[in-house]
Coordinates of C-alpha atoms in Angstrom, one line a residue:
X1304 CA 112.2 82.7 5.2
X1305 CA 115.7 81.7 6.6
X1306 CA 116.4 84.7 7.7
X1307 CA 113.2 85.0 10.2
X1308 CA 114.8 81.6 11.6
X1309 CA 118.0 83.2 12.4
X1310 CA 116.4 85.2 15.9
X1311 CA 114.6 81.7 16.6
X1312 CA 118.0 79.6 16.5
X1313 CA 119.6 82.5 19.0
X1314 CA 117.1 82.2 21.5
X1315 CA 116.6 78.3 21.2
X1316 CA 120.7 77.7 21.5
X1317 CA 121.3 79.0 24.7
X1318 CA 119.0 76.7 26.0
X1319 CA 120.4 74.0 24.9
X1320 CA 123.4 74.1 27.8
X1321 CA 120.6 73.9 30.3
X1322 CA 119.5 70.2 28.9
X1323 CA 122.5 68.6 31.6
X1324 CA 121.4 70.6 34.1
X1325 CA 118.0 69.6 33.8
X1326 CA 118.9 65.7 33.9
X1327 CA 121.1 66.0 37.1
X1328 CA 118.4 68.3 38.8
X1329 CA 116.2 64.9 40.1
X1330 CA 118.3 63.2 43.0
X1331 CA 119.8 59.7 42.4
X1332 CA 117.7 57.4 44.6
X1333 CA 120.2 54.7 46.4
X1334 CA 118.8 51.6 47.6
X1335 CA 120.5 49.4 50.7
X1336 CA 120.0 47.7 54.1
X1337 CA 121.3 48.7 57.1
X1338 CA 124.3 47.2 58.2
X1339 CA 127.4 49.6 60.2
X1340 CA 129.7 50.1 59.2
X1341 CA 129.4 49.6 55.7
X1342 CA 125.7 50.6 55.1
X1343 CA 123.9 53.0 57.8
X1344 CA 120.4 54.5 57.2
X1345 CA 121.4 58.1 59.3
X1346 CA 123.2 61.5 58.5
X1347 CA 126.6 59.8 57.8
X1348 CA 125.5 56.8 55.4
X1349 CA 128.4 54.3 56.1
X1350 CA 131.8 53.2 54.0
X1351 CA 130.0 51.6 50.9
X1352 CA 127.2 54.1 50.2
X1353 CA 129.2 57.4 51.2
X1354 CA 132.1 56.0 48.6
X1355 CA 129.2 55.7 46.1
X1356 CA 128.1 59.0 47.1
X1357 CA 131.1 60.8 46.6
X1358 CA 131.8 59.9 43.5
X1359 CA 128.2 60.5 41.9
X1360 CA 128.5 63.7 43.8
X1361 CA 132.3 64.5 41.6
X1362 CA 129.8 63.3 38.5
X1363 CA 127.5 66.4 39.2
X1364 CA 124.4 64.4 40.7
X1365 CA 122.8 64.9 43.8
X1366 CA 121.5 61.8 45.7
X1367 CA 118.6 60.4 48.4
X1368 CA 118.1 57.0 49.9
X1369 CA 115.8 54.3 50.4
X1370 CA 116.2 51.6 52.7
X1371 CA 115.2 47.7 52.5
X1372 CA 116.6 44.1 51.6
X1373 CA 119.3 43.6 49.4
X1374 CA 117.3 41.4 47.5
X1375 CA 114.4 44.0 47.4
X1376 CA 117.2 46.6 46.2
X1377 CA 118.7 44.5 43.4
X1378 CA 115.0 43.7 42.0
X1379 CA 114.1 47.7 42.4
X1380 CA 117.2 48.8 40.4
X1381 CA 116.1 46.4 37.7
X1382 CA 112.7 47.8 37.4
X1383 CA 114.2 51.3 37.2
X1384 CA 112.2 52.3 40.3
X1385 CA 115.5 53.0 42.1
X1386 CA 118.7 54.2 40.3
X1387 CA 121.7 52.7 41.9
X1388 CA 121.8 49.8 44.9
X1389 CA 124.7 48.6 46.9
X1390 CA 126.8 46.7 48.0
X1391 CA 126.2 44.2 45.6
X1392 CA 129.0 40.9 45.5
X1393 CA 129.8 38.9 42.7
X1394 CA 127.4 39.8 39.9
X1395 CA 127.2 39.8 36.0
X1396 CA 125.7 42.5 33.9
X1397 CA 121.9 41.9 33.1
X1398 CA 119.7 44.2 31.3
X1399 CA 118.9 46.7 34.4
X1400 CA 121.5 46.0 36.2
X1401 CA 125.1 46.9 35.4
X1402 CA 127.6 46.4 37.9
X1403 CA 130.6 48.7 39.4
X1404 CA 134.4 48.6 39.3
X1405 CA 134.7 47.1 43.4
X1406 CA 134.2 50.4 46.0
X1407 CA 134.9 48.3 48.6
X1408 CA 136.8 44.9 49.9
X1409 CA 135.0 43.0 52.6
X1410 CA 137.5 41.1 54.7
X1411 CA 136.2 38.3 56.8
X1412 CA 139.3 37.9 59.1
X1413 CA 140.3 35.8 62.1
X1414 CA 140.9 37.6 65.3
X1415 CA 142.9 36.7 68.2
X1416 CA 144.7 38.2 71.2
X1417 CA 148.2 39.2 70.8
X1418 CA 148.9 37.8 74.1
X1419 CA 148.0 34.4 73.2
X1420 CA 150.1 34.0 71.1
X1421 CA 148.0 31.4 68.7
X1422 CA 149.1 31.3 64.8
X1423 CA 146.1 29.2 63.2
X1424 CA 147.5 28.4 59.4
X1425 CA 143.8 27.0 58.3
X1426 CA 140.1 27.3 59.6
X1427 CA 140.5 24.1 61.3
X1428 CA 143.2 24.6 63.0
X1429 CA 140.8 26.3 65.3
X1430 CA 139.6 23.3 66.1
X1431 CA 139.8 22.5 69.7
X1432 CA 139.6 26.5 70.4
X1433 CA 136.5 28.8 71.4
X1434 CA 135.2 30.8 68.6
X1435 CA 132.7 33.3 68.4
X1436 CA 131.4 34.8 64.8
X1437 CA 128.1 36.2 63.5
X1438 CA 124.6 34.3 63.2
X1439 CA 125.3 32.3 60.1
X1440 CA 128.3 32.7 59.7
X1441 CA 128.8 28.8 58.2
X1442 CA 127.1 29.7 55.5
X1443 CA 129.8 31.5 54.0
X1444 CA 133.3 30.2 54.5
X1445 CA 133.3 26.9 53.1
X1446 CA 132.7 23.4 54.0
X1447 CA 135.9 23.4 56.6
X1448 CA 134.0 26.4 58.7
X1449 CA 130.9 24.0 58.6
X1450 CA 132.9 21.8 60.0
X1451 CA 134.5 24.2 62.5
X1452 CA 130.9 24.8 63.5
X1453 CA 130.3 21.8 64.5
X1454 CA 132.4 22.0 67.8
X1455 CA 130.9 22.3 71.2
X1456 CA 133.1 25.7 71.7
X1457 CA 131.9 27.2 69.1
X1458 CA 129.0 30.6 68.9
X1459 CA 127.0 32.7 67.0
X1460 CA 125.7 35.9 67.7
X1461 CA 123.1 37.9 66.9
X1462 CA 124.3 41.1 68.2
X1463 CA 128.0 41.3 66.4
X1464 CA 128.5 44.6 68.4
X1465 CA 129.5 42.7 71.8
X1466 CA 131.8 40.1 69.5
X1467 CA 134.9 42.3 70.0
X1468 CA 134.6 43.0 73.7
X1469 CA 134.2 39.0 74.5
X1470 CA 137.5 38.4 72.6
X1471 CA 138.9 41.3 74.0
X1472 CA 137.8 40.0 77.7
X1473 CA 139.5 36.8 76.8
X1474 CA 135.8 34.7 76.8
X1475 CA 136.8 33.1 73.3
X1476 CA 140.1 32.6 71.9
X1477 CA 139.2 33.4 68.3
X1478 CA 136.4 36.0 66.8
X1479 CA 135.6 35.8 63.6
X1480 CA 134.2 38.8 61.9
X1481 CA 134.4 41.4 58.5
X1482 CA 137.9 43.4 59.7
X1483 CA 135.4 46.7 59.4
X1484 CA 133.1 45.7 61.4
X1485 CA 135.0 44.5 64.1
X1486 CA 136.8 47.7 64.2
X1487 CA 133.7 49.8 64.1
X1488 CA 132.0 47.9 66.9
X1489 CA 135.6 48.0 68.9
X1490 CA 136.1 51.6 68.6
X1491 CA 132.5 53.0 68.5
X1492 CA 132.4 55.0 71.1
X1493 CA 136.3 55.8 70.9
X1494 CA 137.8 56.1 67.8
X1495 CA 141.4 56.4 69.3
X1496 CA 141.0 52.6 71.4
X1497 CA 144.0 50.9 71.2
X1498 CA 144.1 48.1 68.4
X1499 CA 147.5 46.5 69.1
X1500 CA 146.3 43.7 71.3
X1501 CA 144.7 41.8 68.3
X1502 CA 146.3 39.7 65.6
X1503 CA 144.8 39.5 62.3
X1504 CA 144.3 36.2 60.8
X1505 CA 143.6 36.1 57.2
X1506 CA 142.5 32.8 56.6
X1507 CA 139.2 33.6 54.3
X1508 CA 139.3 35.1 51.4
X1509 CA 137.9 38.7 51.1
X1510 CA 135.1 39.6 49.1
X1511 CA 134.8 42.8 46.9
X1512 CA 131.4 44.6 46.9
X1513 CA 130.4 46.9 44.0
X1514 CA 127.2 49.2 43.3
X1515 CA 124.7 48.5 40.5
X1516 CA 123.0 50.6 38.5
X1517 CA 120.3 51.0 36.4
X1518 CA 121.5 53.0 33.5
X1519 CA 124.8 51.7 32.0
X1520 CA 126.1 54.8 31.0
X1521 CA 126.0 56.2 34.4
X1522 CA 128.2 53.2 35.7
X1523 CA 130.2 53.9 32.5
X1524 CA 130.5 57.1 34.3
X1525 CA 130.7 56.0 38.1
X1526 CA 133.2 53.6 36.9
X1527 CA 135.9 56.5 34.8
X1528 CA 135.4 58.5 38.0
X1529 CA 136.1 56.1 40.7
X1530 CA 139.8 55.0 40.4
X1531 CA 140.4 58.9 41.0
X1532 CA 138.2 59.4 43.8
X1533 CA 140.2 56.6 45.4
X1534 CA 143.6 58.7 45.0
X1535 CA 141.7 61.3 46.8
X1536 CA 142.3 62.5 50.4
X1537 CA 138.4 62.3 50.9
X1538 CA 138.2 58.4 50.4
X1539 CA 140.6 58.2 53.2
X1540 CA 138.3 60.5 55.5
X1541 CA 135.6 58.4 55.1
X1542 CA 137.3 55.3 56.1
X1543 CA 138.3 57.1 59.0
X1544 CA 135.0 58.8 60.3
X1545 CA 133.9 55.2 60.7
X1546 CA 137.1 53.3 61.9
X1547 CA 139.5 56.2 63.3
X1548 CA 142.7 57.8 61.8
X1549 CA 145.0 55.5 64.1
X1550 CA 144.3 52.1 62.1
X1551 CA 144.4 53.3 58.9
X1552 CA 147.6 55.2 59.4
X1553 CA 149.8 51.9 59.9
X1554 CA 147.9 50.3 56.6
X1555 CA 146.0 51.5 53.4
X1556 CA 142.8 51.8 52.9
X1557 CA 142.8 50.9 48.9
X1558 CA 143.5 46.7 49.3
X1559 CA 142.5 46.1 45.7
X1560 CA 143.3 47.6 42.5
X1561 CA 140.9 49.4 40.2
X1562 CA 141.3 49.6 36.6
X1563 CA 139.7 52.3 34.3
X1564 CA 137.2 51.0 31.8
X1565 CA 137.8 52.1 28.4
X1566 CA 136.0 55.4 27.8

């Protein structure tokens, strides 16, 4: 009798190696919202979700997108209905929901014009200076930016594209805007524009986004894999198909430090 097995058990084996395949041969589905440059619903996907991307790409899986809220997203990845949403900021693990290493640092930042030669040490000591930032923008820096608001120079826009062309007109004294946006929106249409003429200003603190997934062993995964990807000559590309090779060269890309989960 055990020998008649022995034929079975030959054929069966082989087809065990094709069990991984089969699990990787269904695309990922990544959920988001549109928002350039970090999230993009086009060829090119933006900074967050082509990091996120990459990496599940290096992990053998092939991925596809879905576009919505953020709050939409986070509820889909918890139901399973999607695998993987992002960026996500300052979560906890739930059941449904496990959250990424940081792919990415969101820097609100203070701009001004070289040329005028302003050094604000604190929010406030904007004060007395035009401002321009993004439509509800108070709603995020703190109770001193509230206050900032307040001041009859100050505006919101809806359309942060034209933000860096008023300060760069000289229309407002400071703009205050995430440093990758600005520089998308700057250097949209010329990825070489000059980017001397502005100071940086960091007076809020940065915020890291991660990704969030719906299995835990796959962010187990995401997470062993990323640190390396961010060593890789590809994570610099991508910053740079987004915000040119010019502004990266003079800093790093990598602001934060990643460390490896335990395996």
């Amino acid at each position: 009798m055990v020998l008649k097995q022995v034929p079975l058990l030959k054929f069966l084996l082989p087809l065990l190696w094709l069990i991984p395949v089969s699990l990787h041969s269904a695309p990922l589905v990544i959920a988001s919202s549109e928002g350039p440059p970090h999230t993009i619903n086009d060829i090119h996907h933006g900074i967050d979700l082509d990091i996120v991307e990459a990496v599940l790409n290096r992990l053998g899986y092939e991925v596809e997108y879905q576009f919505m809220g953020l709050k939409r997203a986070e509820r889909e990845v918890v139901t399973g209905r999607v695998d993987v949403m992002a960026p996500i900021f300052m979560k906890s693990d739930m059941p449904g929901s496990y959250i990424s290493l940081p792919i990415v640092q969101y820097q609100p930042m203070v701009f001004s014009l070289k040329s005028s030669n302003v050094m604000p040490k604190t929010i406030l000591d904007m004060q007395g200076h035009s401002v321009v930032t993004f439509q509800g923008a108070p709603g995020y820096f703190g109770a001193d930016f509230v206050k900032l608001s307040k001041e009859s120079r100050y505006m919101e826009l809806t359309d942060m594209a034209t933000i860096p062309e008023l300060l760069v007109k000289g229309r407002y004294d400071y703009a205050v805007l995430d440093k990758y946006i600005f520089y998308y929106f700057y250097r949209l249409n010329d990825k070489t524009r000059d980017v001397s003429l502005f100071t940086e200003h960091p007076l809020i603190n940065s915020v890291p986004a991660s990704a969030a997934f719906h299995d835990v062993e796959l962010r187990n995964q995401f997470n062993r894999e990323l640190p390396r990807f961010m060593e890789s000559e590809q994570y610099k590309q991508i910053f740079e198909r987004y915000l040119g090779a010019s502004l990266l060269s003079s800093e790093p890309v990598n602001h934060f430090k990643v460390e490896e989960l335990p395996l």
